[in-house]
Coordinates of C-alpha atoms in Angstrom, one line a residue:
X1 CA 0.0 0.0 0.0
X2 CA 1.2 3.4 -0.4
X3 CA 2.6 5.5 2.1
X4 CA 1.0 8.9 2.0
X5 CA 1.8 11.9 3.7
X6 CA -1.7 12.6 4.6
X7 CA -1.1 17.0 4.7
X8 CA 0.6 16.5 1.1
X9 CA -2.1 14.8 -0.5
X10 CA -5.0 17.0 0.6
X11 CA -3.3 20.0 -0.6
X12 CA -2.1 18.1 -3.9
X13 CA -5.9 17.1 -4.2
X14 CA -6.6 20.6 -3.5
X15 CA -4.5 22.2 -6.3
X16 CA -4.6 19.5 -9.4
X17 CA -7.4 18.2 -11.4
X18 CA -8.0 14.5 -10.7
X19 CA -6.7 12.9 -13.8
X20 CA -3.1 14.6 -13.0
X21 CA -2.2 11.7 -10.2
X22 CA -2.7 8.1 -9.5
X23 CA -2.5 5.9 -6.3
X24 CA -3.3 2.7 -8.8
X25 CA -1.0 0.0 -7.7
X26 CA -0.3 -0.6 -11.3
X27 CA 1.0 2.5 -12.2
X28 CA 2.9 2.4 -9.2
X29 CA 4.3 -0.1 -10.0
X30 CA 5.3 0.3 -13.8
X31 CA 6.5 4.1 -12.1
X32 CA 9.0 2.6 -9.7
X33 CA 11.7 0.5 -12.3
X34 CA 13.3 0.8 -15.3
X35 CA 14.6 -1.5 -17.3
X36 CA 18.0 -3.1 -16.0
X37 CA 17.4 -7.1 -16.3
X38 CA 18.6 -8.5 -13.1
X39 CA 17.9 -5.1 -10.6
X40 CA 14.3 -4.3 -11.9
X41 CA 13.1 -6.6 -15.0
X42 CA 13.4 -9.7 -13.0
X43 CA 12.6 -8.5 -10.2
X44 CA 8.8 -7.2 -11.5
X45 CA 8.6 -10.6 -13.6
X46 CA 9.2 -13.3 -10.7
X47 CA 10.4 -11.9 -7.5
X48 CA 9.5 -8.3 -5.6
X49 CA 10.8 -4.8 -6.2
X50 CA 11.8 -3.5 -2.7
X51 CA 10.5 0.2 -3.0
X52 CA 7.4 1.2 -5.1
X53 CA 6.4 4.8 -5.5
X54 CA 3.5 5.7 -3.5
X55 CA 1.8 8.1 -6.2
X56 CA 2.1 9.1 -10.1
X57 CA 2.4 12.6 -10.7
X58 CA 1.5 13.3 -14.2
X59 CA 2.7 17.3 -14.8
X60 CA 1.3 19.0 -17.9
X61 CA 3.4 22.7 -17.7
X62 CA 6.3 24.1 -16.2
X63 CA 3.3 25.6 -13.5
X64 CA 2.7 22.5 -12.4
X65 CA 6.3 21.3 -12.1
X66 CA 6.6 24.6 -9.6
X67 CA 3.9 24.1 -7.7
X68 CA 4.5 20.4 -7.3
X69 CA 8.4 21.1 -5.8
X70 CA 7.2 23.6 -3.7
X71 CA 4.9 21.1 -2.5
X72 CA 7.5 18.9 -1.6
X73 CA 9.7 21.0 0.0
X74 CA 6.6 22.5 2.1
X75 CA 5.6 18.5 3.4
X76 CA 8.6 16.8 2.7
X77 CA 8.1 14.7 0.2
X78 CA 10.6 12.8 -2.2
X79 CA 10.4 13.2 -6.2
X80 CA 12.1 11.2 -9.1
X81 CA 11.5 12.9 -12.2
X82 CA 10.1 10.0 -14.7
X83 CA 10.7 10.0 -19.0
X84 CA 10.1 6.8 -20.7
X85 CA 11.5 4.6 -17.8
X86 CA 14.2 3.3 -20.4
X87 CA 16.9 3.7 -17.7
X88 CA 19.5 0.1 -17.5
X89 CA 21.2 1.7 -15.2
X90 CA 18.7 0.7 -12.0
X91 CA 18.7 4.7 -12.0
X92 CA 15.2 4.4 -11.5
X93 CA 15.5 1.9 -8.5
X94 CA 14.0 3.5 -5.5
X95 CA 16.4 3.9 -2.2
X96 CA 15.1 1.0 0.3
X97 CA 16.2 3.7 3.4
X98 CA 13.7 6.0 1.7
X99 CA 11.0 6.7 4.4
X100 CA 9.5 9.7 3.1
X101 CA 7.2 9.5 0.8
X102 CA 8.1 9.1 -3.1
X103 CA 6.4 10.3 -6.1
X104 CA 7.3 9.5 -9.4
X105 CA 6.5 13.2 -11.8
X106 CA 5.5 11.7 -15.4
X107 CA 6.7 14.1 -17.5
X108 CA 5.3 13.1 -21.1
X109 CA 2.3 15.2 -21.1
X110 CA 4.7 17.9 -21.6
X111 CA 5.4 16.5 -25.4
X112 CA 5.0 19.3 -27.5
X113 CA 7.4 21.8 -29.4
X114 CA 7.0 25.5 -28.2
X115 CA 8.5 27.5 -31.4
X116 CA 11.0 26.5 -34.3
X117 CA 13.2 29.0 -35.6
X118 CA 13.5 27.9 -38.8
X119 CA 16.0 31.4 -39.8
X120 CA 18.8 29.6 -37.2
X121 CA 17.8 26.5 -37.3
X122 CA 16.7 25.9 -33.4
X123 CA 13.6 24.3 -32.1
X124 CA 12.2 24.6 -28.2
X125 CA 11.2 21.4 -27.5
X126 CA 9.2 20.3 -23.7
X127 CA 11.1 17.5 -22.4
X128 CA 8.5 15.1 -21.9
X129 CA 8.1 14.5 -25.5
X130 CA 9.7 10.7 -26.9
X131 CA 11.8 10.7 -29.7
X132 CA 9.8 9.1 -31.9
X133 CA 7.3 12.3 -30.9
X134 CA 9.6 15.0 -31.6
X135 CA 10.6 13.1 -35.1
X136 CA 7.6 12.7 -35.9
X137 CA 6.2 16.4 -35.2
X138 CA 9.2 18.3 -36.5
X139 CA 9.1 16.0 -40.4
X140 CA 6.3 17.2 -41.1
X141 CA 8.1 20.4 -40.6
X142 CA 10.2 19.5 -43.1
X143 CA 13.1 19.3 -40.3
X144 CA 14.8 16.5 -38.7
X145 CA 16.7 16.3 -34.9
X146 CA 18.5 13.2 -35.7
X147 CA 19.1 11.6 -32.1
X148 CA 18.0 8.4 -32.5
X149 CA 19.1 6.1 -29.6
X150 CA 17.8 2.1 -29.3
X151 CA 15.1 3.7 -27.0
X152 CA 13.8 6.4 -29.6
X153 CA 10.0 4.9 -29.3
X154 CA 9.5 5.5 -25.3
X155 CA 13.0 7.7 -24.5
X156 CA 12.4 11.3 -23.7
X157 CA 14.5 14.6 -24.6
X158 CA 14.8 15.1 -20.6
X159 CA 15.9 11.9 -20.0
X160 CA 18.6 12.1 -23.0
X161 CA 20.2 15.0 -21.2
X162 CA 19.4 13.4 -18.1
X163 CA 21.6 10.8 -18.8
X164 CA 24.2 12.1 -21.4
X165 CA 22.9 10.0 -24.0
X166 CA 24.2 9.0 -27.5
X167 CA 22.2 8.2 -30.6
X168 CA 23.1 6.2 -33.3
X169 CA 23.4 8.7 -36.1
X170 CA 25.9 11.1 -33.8
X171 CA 28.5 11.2 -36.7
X172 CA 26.3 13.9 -38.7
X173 CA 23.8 15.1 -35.6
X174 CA 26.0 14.9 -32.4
X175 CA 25.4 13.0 -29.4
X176 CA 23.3 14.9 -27.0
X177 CA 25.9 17.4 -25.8
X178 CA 26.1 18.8 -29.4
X179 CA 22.2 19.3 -30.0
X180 CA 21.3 21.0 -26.8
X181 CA 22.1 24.4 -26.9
X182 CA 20.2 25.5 -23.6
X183 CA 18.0 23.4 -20.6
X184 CA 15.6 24.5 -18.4
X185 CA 15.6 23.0 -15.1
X186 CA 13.5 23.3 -12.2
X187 CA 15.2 22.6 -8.8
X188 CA 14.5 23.5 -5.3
X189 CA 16.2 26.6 -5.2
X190 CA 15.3 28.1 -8.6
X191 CA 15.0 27.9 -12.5
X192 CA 18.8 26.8 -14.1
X193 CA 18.8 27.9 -17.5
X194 CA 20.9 30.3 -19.2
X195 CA 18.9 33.5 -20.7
X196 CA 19.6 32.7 -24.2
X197 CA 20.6 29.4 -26.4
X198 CA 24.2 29.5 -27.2
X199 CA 25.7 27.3 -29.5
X200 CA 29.0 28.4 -27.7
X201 CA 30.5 31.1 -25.5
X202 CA 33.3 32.0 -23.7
X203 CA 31.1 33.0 -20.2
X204 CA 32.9 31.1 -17.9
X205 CA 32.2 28.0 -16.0
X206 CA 29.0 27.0 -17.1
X207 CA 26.4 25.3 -14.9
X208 CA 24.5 23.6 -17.7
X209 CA 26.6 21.6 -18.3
X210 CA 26.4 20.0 -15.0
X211 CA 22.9 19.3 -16.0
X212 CA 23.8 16.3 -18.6
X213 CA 24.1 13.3 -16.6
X214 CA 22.4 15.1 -13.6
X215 CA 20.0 11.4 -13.5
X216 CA 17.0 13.3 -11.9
X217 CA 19.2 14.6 -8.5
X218 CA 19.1 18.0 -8.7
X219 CA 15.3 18.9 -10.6
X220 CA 13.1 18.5 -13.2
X221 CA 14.0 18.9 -16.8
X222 CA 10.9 20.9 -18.3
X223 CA 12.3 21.8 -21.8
X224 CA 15.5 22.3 -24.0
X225 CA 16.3 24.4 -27.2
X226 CA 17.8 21.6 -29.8
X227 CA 19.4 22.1 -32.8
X228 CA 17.2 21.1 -36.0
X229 CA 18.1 20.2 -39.5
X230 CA 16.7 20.5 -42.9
X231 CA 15.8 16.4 -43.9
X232 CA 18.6 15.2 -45.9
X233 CA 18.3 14.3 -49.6
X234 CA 19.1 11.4 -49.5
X235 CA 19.1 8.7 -46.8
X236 CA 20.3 4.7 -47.6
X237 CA 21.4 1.8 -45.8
X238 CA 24.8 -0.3 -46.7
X239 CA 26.8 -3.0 -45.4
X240 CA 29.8 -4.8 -46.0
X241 CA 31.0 -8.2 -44.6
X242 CA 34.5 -8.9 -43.5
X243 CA 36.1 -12.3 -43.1
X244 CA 37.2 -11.8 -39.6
X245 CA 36.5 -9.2 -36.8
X246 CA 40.7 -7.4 -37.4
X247 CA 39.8 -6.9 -41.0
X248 CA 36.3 -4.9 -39.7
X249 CA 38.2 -3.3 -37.1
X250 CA 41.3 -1.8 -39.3
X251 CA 38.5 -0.8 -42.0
X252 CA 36.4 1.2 -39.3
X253 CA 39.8 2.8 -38.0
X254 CA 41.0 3.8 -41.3
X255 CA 37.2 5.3 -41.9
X256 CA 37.2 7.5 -38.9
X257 CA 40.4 9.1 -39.7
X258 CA 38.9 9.7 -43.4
X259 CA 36.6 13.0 -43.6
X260 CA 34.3 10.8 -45.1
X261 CA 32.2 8.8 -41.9
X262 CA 28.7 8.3 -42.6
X263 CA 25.6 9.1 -40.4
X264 CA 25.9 5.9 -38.6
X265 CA 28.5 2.7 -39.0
X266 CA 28.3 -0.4 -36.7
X267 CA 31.0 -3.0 -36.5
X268 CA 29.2 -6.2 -35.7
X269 CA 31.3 -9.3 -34.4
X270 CA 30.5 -12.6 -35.5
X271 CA 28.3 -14.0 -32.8
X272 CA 26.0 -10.7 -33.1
X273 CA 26.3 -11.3 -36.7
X274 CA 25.2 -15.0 -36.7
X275 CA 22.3 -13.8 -34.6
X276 CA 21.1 -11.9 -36.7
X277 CA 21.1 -14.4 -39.7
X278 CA 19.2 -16.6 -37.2
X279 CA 16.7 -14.2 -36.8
X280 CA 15.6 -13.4 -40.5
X281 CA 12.4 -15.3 -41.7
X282 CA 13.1 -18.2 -44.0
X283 CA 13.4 -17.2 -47.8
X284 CA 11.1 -18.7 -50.4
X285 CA 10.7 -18.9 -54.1
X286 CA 12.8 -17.0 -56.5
X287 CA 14.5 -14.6 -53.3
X288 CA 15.4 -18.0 -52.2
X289 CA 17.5 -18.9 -55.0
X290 CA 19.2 -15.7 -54.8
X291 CA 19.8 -16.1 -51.4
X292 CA 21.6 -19.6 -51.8
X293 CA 23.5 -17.9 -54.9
X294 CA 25.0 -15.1 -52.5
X295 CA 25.6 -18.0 -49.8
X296 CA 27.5 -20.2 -52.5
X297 CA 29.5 -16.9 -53.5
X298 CA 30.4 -16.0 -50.1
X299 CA 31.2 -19.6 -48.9
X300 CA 32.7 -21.3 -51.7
X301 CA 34.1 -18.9 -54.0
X302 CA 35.5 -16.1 -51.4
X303 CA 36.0 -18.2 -48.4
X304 CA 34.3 -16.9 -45.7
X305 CA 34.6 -18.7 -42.6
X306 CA 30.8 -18.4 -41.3
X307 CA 32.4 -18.5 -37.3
X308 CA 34.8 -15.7 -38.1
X309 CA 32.9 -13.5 -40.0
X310 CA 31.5 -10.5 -39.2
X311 CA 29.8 -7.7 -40.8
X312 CA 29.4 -3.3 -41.0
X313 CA 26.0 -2.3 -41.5
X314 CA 25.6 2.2 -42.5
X315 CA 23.6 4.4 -42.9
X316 CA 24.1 7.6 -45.4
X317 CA 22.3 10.7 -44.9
X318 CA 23.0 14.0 -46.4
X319 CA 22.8 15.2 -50.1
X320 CA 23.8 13.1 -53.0
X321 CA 26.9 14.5 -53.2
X322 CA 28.1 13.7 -49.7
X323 CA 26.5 10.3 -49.9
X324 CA 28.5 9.1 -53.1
X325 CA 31.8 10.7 -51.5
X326 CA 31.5 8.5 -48.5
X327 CA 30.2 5.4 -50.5
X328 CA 33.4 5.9 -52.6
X329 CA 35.1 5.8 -49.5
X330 CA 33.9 2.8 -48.3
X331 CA 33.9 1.1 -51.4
X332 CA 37.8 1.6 -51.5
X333 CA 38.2 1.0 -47.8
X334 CA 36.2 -2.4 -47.8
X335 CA 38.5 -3.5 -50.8
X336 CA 41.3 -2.5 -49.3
X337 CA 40.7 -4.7 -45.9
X338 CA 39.4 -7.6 -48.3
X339 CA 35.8 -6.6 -47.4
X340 CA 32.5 -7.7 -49.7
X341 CA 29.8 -5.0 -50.4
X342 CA 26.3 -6.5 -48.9
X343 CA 23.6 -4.2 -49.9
X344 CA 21.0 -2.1 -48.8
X345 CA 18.5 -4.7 -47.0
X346 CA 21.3 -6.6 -44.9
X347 CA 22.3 -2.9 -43.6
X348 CA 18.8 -2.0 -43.0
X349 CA 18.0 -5.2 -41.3
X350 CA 20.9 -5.1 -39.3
X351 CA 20.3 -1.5 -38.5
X352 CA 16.8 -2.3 -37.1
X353 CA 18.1 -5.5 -34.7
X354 CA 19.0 -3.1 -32.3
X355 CA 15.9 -1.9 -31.9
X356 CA 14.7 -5.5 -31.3
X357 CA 17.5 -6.4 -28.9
X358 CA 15.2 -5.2 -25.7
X359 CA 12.1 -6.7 -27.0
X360 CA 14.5 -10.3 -27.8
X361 CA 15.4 -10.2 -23.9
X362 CA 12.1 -9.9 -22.9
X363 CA 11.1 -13.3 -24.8
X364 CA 13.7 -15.2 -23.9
X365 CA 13.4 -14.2 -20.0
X366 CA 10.1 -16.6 -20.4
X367 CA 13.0 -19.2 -21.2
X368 CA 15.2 -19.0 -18.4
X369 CA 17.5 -16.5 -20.0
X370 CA 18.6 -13.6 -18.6
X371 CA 20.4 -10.9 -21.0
X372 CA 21.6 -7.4 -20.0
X373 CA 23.7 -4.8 -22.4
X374 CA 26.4 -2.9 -21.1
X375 CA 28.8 -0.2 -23.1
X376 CA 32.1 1.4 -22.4
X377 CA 34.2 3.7 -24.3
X378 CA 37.3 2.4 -25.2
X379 CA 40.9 3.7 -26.5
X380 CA 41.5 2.0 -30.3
X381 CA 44.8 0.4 -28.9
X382 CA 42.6 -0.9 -26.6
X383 CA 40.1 -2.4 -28.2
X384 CA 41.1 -6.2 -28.7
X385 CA 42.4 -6.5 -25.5
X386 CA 39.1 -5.7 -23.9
X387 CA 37.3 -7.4 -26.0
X388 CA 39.2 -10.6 -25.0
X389 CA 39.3 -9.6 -21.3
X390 CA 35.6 -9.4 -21.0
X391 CA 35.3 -12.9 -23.1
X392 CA 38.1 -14.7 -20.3
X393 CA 36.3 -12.9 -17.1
X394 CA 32.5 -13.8 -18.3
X395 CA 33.7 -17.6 -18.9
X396 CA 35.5 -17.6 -15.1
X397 CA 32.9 -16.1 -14.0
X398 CA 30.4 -18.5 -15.4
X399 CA 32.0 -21.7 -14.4
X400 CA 32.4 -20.2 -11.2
X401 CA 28.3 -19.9 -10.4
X402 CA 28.0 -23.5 -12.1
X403 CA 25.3 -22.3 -14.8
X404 CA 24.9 -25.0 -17.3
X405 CA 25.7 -24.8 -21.1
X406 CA 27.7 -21.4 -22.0
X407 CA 27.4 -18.3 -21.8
X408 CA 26.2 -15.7 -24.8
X409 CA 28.6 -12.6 -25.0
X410 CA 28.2 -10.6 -28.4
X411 CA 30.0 -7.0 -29.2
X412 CA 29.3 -4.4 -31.6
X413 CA 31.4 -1.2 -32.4
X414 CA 28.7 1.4 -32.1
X415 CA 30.2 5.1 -32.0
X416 CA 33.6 6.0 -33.9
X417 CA 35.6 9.2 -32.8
X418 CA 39.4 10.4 -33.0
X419 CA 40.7 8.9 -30.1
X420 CA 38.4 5.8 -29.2
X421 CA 34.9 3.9 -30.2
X422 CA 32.1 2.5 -28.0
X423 CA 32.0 -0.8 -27.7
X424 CA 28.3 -2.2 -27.0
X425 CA 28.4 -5.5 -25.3
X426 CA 25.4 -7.8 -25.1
X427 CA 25.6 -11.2 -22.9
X428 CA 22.9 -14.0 -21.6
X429 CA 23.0 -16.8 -19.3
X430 CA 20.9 -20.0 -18.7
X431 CA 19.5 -19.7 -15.4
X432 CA 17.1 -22.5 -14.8
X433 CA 17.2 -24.7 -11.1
X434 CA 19.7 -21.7 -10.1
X435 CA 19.1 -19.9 -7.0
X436 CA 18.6 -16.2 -6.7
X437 CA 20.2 -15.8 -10.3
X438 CA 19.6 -12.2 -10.2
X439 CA 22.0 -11.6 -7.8
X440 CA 24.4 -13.7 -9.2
X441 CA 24.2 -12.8 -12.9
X442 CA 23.9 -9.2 -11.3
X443 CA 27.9 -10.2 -9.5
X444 CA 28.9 -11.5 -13.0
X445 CA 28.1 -7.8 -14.9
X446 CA 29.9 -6.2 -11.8
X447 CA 32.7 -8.3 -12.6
X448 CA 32.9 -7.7 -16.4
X449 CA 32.6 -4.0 -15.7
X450 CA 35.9 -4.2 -13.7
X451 CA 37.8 -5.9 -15.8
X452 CA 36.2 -3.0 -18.3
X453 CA 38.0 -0.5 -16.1
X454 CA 40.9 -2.4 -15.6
X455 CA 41.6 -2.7 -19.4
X456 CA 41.5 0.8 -20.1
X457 CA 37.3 1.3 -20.6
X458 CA 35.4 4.1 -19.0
X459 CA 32.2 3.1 -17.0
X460 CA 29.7 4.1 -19.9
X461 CA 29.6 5.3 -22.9
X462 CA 26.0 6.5 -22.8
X463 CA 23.5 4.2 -20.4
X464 CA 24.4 6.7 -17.4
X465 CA 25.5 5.9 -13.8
X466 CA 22.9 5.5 -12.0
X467 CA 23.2 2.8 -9.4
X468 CA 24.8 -0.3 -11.0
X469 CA 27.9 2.0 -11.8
X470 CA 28.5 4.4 -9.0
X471 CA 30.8 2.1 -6.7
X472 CA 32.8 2.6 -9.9
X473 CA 32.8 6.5 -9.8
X474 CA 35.8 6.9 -7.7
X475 CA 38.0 5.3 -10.0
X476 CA 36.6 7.6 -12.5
X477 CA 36.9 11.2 -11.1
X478 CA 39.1 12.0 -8.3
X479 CA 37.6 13.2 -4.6
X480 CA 38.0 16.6 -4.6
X481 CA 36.0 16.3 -8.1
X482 CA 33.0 14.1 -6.1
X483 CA 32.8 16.6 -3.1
X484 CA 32.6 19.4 -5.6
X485 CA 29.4 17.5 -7.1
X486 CA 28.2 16.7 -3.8
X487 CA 28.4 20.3 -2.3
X488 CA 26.3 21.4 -5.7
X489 CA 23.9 19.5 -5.0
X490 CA 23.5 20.6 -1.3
X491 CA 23.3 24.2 -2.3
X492 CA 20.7 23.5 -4.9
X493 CA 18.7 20.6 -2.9
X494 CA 19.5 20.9 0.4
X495 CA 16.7 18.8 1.5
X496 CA 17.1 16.5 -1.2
X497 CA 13.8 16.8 -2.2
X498 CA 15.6 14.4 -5.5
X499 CA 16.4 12.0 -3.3
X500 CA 16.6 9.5 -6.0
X501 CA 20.2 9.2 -5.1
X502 CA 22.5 8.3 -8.5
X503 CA 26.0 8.7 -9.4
X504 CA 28.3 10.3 -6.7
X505 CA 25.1 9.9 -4.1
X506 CA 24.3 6.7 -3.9
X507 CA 25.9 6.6 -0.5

């Protein structure tokens, strides 16, 4: 049952029509997780979240966002800012201490985009609205944002800047650092926003960028100016397949250092790349044929070993000029690092398997499985090394807990840049007739995250902090930088009013 602070809910009753809360168990309940497998998933599927929220706060303006923190502060009363509830980093898990109580502040009623300036190319955009929202609204504009993470259908523009987030297509758009030029955030102490969007300045230390990554501790996220583009000419999907995963990786390296990256390249390994052939329905008829043709071709006649290949799959956006420069570039790259041109519909449908991956995990929980993702970025000297780290410490660790079979691990090279890529690993493990596999699949990801770290890999690349990451933080930025972060967040909370309690406080 929820535990309601009896003063707080007459005067929220008071102020708000009914429809903007809920005391429903169920929307409690889908209110208080996100979507880490082994802290949260699991947990709601077969065992017991610890915390639930104890009422849904659905806020439709930046009014309401004021009145509700105000609220708070006056009865003293917890708030997690809520998006799509898309988190993997158990940043939406509640703290178990938390006595007061918690109410989780839906913000996608606030979904709409308040003015595009179509002159400078800026849009202000509420942050409640999901990417596939804000794509949809600003094409038939005639304009395009171009973040599109995995999450794009439920994510939220707060909860991208939220968690310093990183779309797919960052090589022409920018991850989220890049497209925001200003935030508006309410906190306990005042609006943080600057008076203008700036697309850069020389004003000092600036505080919003303390707001990326801020993971709903210090307020709530109500809008953001974005950069916007005209839609490209031309947009087309590519791949090419490599014999072996060195060949991919000195043809992705050589491709980053060439002026000439496209929109979006992934670097698939072979066990990601056999998955998704296993995944594509069965051929028939004449594409059949074809199919069997190209297999033969492949196979026999270049000599692909199908356990060592792996494949590229792009995507081209821009005008046609720009497009047939970078093709041209590939084209001579691929050849050059014994590569094979694929075509369109294996880049597309490669393309798109990400966007199945968290729906895939979800099935095959129902089969004893349980599969998490995790992402780090990663030096390009380093790359092999923690590849084949993470390979050795998740086959120790799995003979260790005595799981039968063997263990899934799959890695893709996601984002490209100067000095180092993200590397996007996905693993599962047969749990059946184990006890509390949760917890003990939970130890294993702990474990491949330091050996991560150990290797030369940051934390994340783009998931966030949150919980599962912050014993990690004080490898990552030194004390005098935590205490700096921790006396913000006193000034600006002092009654931690967000006391959802990521990152550096998660004590």
């Amino acid at each position: 049952p929820p535990n309601k602070n009896s003063d707080f809910c007459n005067e929220l009753i008071d102020l708000f029509p009914a429809d903007c809360y809920s005391f429903k168990d169920e929307e409690r309940l889908v209110h208080s997780h996100g979507q880490t497998s082994t802290e949260e998933v699991y947990k709601v599927l077969y065992s017991q979240l610890e915390r639930l929220v104890d009422l849904v706060f659905y806020c439709e303006s930046e009014q309401d966002a004021q009145t509700l923190i105000q609220l708070a502060i006056k009865h003293h009363v917890c708030l997690v800012p809520f998006g799509g509830g898309t988190s993997v980093s158990a940043a939406l898990k509640l703290p178990d201490a938390e006595s007061r109580m918690i109410v989780a502040v839906n913000m996608q009623r606030m979904n709409q985009i308040e003015w595009i300036d179509r002159d400078n190319l800026r849009a202000c955009v509420q942050a409640g609205i999901t990417g596939t929202q804000l794509e949809k609204q600003l094409i038939a504009a005639g304009f395009t944002c171009g973040h599109e993470p995995d999450s794009m259908e439920f994510s939220t523009l707060g909860g991208w800047i939220a968690t310093n987030a990183s779309g797919m297509k960052k090589n022409r758009y920018g991850n989220i650092e890049q497209i925001v030029e200003n935030i508006t955030m309410l906190t306990p102490s005042g609006t943080l926003e600057q008076i203008q969007p700036l697309a850069r300045a020389s004003i000092g230390m600036q505080p919003q960028h303390m707001l990326f990554g801020s993971e709903g501790n210090l307020g709530l996220i109500t809008k953001a100016t974005i950069k916007i583009h005209a839609l490209a000419e031309v947009k087309q999907y590519y791949s090419v397949v490599f014999p072996n995963f060195d060949r991919g990786l000195h043809f992705v390296k050589q491709l980053a250092h060439s002026g000439a990256v496209p929109a979006s390249i992934r670097l698939v390994d072979n066990a990601q790349f056999r998955l998704a052939q296993a995944l594509k329905s069965q051929a028939v008829g004449f594409k059949a044929v074809v199919d069997h043709i190209s297999k033969f071709y492949l196979l026999e006649m270049r000599r692909f070993d199908p356990q060592e290949m792996v494949a590229a799959t792009i995507v081209f956006e821009g005008s046609a000029e720009e497009v047939a420069y970078q093709k041209a570039t590939i084209h001579q790259l691929a050849n050059r690092h014994k590569g094979l041109i694929a075509g369109s519909k294996n880049g597309q449908r490669g393309y798109m398997l990400t966007f199945a991956i968290a729906y895939l995990r979800d099935f095959l929980s129902t089969y004893h499985i349980i599969g998490e993702t995790f992402e780090t970025t990663v030096p390009w000297s380093q790359i092999k090394r923690v590849c084949q780290a993470v390979e050795e410490q998740l086959d120790r660790e799995h003979r260790h807990y005595n799981f039968q079979g063997k263990p899934y691990l799959s890695y893709r090279i996601t984002q490209l840049y100067h000095t180092s890529v993200c590397i996007y690993f996905t693993f599962g493990i047969y749990t059946e007739g184990v006890i509390d596999p949760e917890s003990k699949v939970s130890a294993i990801e702990h474990a491949l995250r330091l050996t991560i770290l150990k290797h030369g890999g940051s934390i994340s690349h783009h998931h966030g902090v949150g919980k599962i990451r912050s014993k990690f933080m004080s490898e990552t930025l030194s004390p005098a930088s935590i205490e700096l972060l921790r006396q913000v967040k006193q000034n600006i909370d002092p009654n931690n009013i967000f006391g959802i309690k990521n990152n550096v406080f998660n004590d």
